[in-house]
Coordinates of N, CA and C in Angstrom, one line a residue:
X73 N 6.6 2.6 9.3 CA 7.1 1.6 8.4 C 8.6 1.5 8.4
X74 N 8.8 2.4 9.1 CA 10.9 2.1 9.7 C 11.0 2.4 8.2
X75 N 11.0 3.8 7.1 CA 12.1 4.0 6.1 C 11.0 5.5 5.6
X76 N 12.5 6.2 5.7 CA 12.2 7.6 5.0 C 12.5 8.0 3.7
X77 N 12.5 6.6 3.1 CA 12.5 6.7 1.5 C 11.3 7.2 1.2
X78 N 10.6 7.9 -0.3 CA 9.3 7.8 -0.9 C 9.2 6.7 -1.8
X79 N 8.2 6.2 -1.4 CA 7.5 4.9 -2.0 C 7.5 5.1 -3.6
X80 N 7.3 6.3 -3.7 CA 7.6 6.4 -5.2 C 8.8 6.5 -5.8
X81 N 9.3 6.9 -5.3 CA 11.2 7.0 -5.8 C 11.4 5.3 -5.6
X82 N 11.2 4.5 -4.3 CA 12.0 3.5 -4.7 C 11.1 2.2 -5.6
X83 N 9.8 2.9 -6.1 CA 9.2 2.2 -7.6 C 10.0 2.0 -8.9
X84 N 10.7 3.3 -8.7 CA 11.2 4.2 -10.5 C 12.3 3.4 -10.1
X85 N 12.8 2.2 -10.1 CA 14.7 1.4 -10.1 C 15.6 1.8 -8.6
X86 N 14.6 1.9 -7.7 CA 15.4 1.8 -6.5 C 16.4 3.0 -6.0
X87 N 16.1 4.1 -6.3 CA 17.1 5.2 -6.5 C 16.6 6.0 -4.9
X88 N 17.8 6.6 -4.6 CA 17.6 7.4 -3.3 C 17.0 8.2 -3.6
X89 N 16.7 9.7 -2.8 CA 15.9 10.9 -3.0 C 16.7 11.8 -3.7
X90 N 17.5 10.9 -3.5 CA 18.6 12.7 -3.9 C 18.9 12.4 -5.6
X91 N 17.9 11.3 -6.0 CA 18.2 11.4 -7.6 C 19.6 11.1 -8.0
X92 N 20.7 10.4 -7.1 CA 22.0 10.2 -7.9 C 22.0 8.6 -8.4
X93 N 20.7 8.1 -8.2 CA 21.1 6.4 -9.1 C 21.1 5.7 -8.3
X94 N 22.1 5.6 -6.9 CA 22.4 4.4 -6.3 C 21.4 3.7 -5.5
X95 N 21.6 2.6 -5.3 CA 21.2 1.6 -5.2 C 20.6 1.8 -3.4
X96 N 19.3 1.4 -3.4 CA 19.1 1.5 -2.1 C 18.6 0.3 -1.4
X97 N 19.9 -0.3 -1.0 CA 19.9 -2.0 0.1 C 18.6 -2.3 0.7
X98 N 18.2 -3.5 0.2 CA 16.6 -3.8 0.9 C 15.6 -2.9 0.2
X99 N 15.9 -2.4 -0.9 CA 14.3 -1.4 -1.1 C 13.3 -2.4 -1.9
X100 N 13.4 -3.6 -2.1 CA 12.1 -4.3 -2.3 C 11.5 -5.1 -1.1
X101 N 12.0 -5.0 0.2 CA 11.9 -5.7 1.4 C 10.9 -4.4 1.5
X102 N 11.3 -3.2 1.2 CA 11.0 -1.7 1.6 C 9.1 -1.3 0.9
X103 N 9.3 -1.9 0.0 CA 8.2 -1.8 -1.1 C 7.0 -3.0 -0.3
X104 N 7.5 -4.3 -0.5 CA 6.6 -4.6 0.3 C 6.1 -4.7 1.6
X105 N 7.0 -4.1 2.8 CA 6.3 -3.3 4.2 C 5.0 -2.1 3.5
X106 N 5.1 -1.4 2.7 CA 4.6 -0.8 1.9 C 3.4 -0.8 1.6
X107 N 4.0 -2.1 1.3 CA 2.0 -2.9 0.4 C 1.5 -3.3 1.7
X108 N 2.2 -4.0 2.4 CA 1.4 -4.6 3.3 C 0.9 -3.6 4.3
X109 N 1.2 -2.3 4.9 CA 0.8 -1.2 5.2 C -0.6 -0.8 4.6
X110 N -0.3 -0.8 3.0 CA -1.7 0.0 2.6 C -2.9 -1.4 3.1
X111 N -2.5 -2.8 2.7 CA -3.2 -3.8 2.9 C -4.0 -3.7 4.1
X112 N -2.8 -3.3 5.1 CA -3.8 -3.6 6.5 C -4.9 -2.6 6.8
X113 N -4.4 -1.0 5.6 CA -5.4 -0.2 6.0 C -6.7 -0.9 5.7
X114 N -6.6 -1.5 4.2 CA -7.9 -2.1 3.3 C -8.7 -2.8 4.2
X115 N -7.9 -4.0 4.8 CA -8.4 -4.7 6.0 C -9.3 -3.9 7.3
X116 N -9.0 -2.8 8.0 CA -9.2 -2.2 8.7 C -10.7 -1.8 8.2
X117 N -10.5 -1.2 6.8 CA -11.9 -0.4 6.1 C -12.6 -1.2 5.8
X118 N -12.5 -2.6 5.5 CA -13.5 -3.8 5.5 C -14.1 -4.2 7.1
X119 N -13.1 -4.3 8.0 CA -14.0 -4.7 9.0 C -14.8 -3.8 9.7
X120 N -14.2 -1.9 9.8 CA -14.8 -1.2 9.8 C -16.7 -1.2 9.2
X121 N -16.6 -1.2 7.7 CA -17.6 -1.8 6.9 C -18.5 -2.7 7.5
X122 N -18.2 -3.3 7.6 CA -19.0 -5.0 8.1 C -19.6 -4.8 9.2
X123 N -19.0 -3.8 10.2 CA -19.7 -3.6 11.4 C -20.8 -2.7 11.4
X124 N -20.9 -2.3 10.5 CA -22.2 -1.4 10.4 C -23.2 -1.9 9.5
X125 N -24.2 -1.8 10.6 CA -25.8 -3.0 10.2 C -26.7 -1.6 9.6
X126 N -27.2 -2.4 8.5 CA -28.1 -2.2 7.5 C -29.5 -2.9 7.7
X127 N -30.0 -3.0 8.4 CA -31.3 -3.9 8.5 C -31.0 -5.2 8.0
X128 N -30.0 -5.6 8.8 CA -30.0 -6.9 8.3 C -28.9 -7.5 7.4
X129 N -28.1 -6.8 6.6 CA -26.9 -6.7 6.2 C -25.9 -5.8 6.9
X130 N -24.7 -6.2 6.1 CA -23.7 -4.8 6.5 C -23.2 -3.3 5.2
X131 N -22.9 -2.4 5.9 CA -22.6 -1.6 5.0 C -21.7 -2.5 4.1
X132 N -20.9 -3.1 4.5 CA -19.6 -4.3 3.4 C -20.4 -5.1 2.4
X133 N -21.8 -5.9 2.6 CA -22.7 -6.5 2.3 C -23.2 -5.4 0.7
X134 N -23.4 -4.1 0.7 CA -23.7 -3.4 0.1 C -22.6 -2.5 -0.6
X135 N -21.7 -2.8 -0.7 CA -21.0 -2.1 -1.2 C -19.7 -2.9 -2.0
X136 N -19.3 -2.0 -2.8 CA -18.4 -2.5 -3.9 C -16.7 -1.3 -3.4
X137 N -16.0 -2.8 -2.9 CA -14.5 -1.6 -2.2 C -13.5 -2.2 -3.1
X138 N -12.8 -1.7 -3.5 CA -11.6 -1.7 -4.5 C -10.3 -1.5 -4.2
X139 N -9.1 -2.0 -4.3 CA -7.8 -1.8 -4.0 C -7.1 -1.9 -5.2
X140 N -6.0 -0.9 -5.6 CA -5.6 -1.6 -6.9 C -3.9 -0.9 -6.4
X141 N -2.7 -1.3 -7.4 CA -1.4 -1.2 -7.1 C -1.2 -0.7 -8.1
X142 N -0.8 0.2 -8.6 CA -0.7 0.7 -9.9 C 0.9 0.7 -10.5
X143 N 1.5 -0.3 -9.6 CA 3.1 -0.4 -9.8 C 3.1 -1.3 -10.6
X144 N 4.1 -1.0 -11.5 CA 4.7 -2.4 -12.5 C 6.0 -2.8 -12.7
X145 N 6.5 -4.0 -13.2 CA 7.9 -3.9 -13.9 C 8.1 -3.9 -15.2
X146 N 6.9 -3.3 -16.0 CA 6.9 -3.2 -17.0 C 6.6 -2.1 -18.1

């Protein structure tokens, strides 16, 4: 994902790792490479899913898959 920030540090107001406050250039550019990383795994496990036959359906067909972002700005 080209950045050795933790995804969770730059949720809490953009702060480096070292906890001094500043500001880290691009970290919502950073956040959403991020999302779209977890996304493509989602993608991946859906078509995964779909390719496996059930008599007739797919495992995706029968099942209930969930994604959720638990980040806010509020």
């Amino acid at each position: 994902m080209g950045s050795s920030l933790r995804s969770h540090k730059l949720s809490h107001g953009n702060t480096k790792d070292d906890d001094s406050g500043i500001v880290v250039d691009g970290y919502e550019e950073m956040l959403y490479n991020i999302d779209r990383w977890f996304i493509g795994e989602y993608v991946y496990l859906h078509d995964r899913l779909a390719g496996y036959d059930e008599g007739g359906t797919s495992v995706l067909d029968n099942s209930a898959v969930v994604f959720m972002n638990e980040l806010s700005n509020r």
